[in-house]
């Protein structure tokens, strides 16, 4: 089976990890700071805080902004559950904004309408979490303008978008946000096995997240409430977590980062090949639409079926592709339709664009070491299937 995603590990990556394993420090050594500096320089942000997971990064980003009981956080339903769970970890109330039918990112029209209504009802959000779905940035300039007018903070969920650009600046620059988070899960742009990072240009947020990452404990005399008792001394000043990354994870991330631009190029070329080969099926499916202000990192390549022109549903097409050895996937089940979220009061029908997108979407395999011949096999299989299932006269 051709997987939908797969990490690319080189001999250099393996050697980088081996070196740490032979060294004195497996965790809290020098590699974490090096990795943080490398990512923040790459993205042109001032500060970076490495953590154990992208999910931990979202949690700490919320905590840095003092998200708590009585606060409201908004995101879009077309994401992984972590994008909204982070607000619930903090005791805040979560709500969603429907997606744009072309980019599958948060819809700016829906966002504007919801903000106008929320202002009337006195229930504006404290934080908005735009998700750069599939690696294409949201329109951050517009979102930043809205944040100034309505007074909310912004956390970019860029788990898909390391290496992507918005208006010729790297996603992660935080030019249009307070914080940006990345994930280093093996399916994402670069991997540490597991890992995450938060970028920001606001020093006070970075320092708070460093505390939260490690139990809320400090060894910095400047942050203590009384004189040090001695060399062993530390103080806990807030209730933190153990969200630390290990040094061998950081070594892997640092080594992978060197190939990030190459990874993005390869993904871009494969996506173009998909686009070219699938363009003959334009009546039967939509190809990934790209906003000219953005350069996608191409984390995911998604086709959207035109079910009106087909005699079968998405599941039938999906199952046939799996039977042909193509490890297709679906991103995402709208978060608000998950049982846990239905128990919070959300229902089917609340965010119709996310739901109709969900019924039509298929993620085709896309990863750095996917071969052009495999893309050709996949596109030929998709073409044969869709022609077989197309309604007469609709080709
Ligand atoms: C992967 C992912 C996360 C969570 O990252 P982990 O490193 O797996 O914890 C958050 N948001 C989105 C959009 C993701 O795809």
Short mmCIF file of N, CA and C in Angstrom, two decimals, residues 1-8 266 269-275 277-278 301 321 324-328 363-384:
data_model
loop_
_atom_site.label_atom_id
_atom_site.label_comp_id
_atom_site.label_asym_id
_atom_site.label_seq_id
_atom_site.Cartn_x
_atom_site.Cartn_y
_atom_site.Cartn_z
N UNK A 1 0.85 -1.22 0.00
CA UNK A 1 0.00 0.00 0.00
C UNK A 1 0.87 1.25 0.00
N UNK A 2 0.62 2.17 -0.93
CA UNK A 2 1.33 3.47 -0.90
C UNK A 2 0.69 4.28 0.23
N UNK A 3 1.48 4.68 1.25
CA UNK A 3 0.86 5.42 2.38
C UNK A 3 0.47 6.84 1.95
N UNK A 4 -0.38 7.50 2.73
CA UNK A 4 -0.75 8.89 2.38
C UNK A 4 0.37 9.84 2.78
N UNK A 5 1.15 9.46 3.80
CA UNK A 5 2.26 10.30 4.26
C UNK A 5 3.37 9.39 4.76
N UNK A 6 4.59 9.86 4.65
CA UNK A 6 5.70 9.08 5.19
C UNK A 6 6.89 10.01 5.43
N UNK A 7 7.57 9.82 6.56
CA UNK A 7 8.77 10.61 6.86
C UNK A 7 9.88 10.24 5.90
N UNK A 8 10.86 11.16 5.74
CA UNK A 8 12.05 10.90 4.94
C UNK A 8 13.27 11.02 5.85
N UNK A 266 10.11 19.33 -3.50
CA UNK A 266 9.70 18.02 -4.00
C UNK A 266 8.19 17.87 -3.91
N UNK A 269 6.52 19.94 -6.64
CA UNK A 269 6.61 19.29 -7.96
C UNK A 269 5.63 18.14 -8.08
N UNK A 270 5.52 17.34 -7.04
CA UNK A 270 4.58 16.21 -7.08
C UNK A 270 3.14 16.73 -7.17
N UNK A 271 2.85 17.82 -6.43
CA UNK A 271 1.49 18.39 -6.47
C UNK A 271 1.19 18.90 -7.88
N UNK A 272 2.19 19.53 -8.51
CA UNK A 272 1.98 20.01 -9.89
C UNK A 272 1.72 18.86 -10.84
N UNK A 273 2.42 17.76 -10.62
CA UNK A 273 2.22 16.58 -11.47
C UNK A 273 0.79 16.04 -11.29
N UNK A 274 0.35 15.97 -10.03
CA UNK A 274 -1.05 15.58 -9.77
C UNK A 274 -2.01 16.52 -10.52
N UNK A 275 -1.79 17.83 -10.36
CA UNK A 275 -2.68 18.83 -10.98
C UNK A 275 -2.78 18.61 -12.48
N UNK A 277 -2.03 15.90 -14.33
CA UNK A 277 -2.62 14.63 -14.75
C UNK A 277 -4.12 14.56 -14.45
N UNK A 278 -4.54 15.27 -13.39
CA UNK A 278 -5.95 15.17 -13.00
C UNK A 278 -6.81 16.26 -13.64
N UNK A 301 -2.34 16.73 -0.24
CA UNK A 301 -2.92 16.97 -1.56
C UNK A 301 -4.33 16.38 -1.56
N UNK A 321 -10.02 2.87 -4.12
CA UNK A 321 -8.61 3.31 -4.17
C UNK A 321 -7.78 2.51 -3.17
N UNK A 324 -6.98 -0.76 -4.49
CA UNK A 324 -5.94 -0.72 -5.54
C UNK A 324 -4.56 -0.49 -4.96
N UNK A 325 -4.45 -0.45 -3.62
CA UNK A 325 -3.13 -0.29 -3.01
C UNK A 325 -2.74 1.17 -2.80
N UNK A 326 -3.73 2.06 -2.85
CA UNK A 326 -3.44 3.49 -2.66
C UNK A 326 -3.98 3.91 -1.29
N UNK A 327 -3.07 4.28 -0.41
CA UNK A 327 -3.43 4.57 0.98
C UNK A 327 -4.05 5.94 1.15
N UNK A 328 -5.18 6.17 0.47
CA UNK A 328 -5.86 7.46 0.58
C UNK A 328 -6.33 7.68 2.02
N UNK A 363 -7.87 12.59 0.49
CA UNK A 363 -6.45 12.96 0.51
C UNK A 363 -5.66 11.91 -0.25
N UNK A 364 -4.97 12.33 -1.32
CA UNK A 364 -4.13 11.40 -2.08
C UNK A 364 -2.73 11.37 -1.45
N UNK A 365 -1.99 10.27 -1.63
CA UNK A 365 -0.65 10.20 -1.04
C UNK A 365 0.24 11.36 -1.51
N UNK A 366 0.94 11.97 -0.57
CA UNK A 366 1.94 12.99 -0.92
C UNK A 366 2.99 13.03 0.17
N UNK A 367 4.22 12.66 -0.20
CA UNK A 367 5.35 12.72 0.74
C UNK A 367 6.62 12.82 -0.08
N UNK A 368 7.70 13.19 0.61
CA UNK A 368 8.94 13.56 -0.08
C UNK A 368 9.46 12.46 -1.01
N UNK A 369 9.42 11.22 -0.55
CA UNK A 369 10.00 10.14 -1.34
C UNK A 369 8.99 9.43 -2.25
N UNK A 370 7.81 10.02 -2.42
CA UNK A 370 6.84 9.47 -3.38
C UNK A 370 7.42 9.64 -4.78
N UNK A 371 7.34 8.57 -5.58
CA UNK A 371 7.95 8.65 -6.92
C UNK A 371 6.95 9.12 -7.96
N UNK A 372 7.49 9.73 -9.03
CA UNK A 372 6.62 10.23 -10.10
C UNK A 372 5.79 9.11 -10.71
N UNK A 373 6.39 7.93 -10.83
CA UNK A 373 5.66 6.78 -11.38
C UNK A 373 4.47 6.41 -10.49
N UNK A 374 4.69 6.59 -9.17
CA UNK A 374 3.58 6.29 -8.25
C UNK A 374 2.46 7.31 -8.42
N UNK A 375 2.83 8.57 -8.62
CA UNK A 375 1.81 9.60 -8.88
C UNK A 375 1.03 9.23 -10.15
N UNK A 376 1.76 8.78 -11.17
CA UNK A 376 1.10 8.42 -12.44
C UNK A 376 0.15 7.24 -12.24
N UNK A 377 0.59 6.26 -11.46
CA UNK A 377 -0.28 5.11 -11.17
C UNK A 377 -1.53 5.58 -10.43
N UNK A 378 -1.33 6.47 -9.44
CA UNK A 378 -2.48 6.96 -8.65
C UNK A 378 -3.45 7.74 -9.53
N UNK A 379 -2.92 8.63 -10.36
CA UNK A 379 -3.82 9.46 -11.19
C UNK A 379 -4.54 8.60 -12.23
N UNK A 380 -3.85 7.60 -12.79
CA UNK A 380 -4.51 6.71 -13.75
C UNK A 380 -5.63 5.92 -13.07
N UNK A 381 -5.37 5.47 -11.84
CA UNK A 381 -6.39 4.71 -11.12
C UNK A 381 -7.60 5.60 -10.80
N UNK A 382 -7.33 6.83 -10.35
CA UNK A 382 -8.43 7.77 -10.05
C UNK A 382 -9.23 8.03 -11.32
N UNK A 383 -8.53 8.24 -12.42
CA UNK A 383 -9.21 8.57 -13.69
C UNK A 383 -10.13 7.42 -14.13
N UNK A 384 -9.59 6.21 -14.11
CA UNK A 384 -10.38 5.04 -14.52
C UNK A 384 -11.63 4.91 -13.67
#
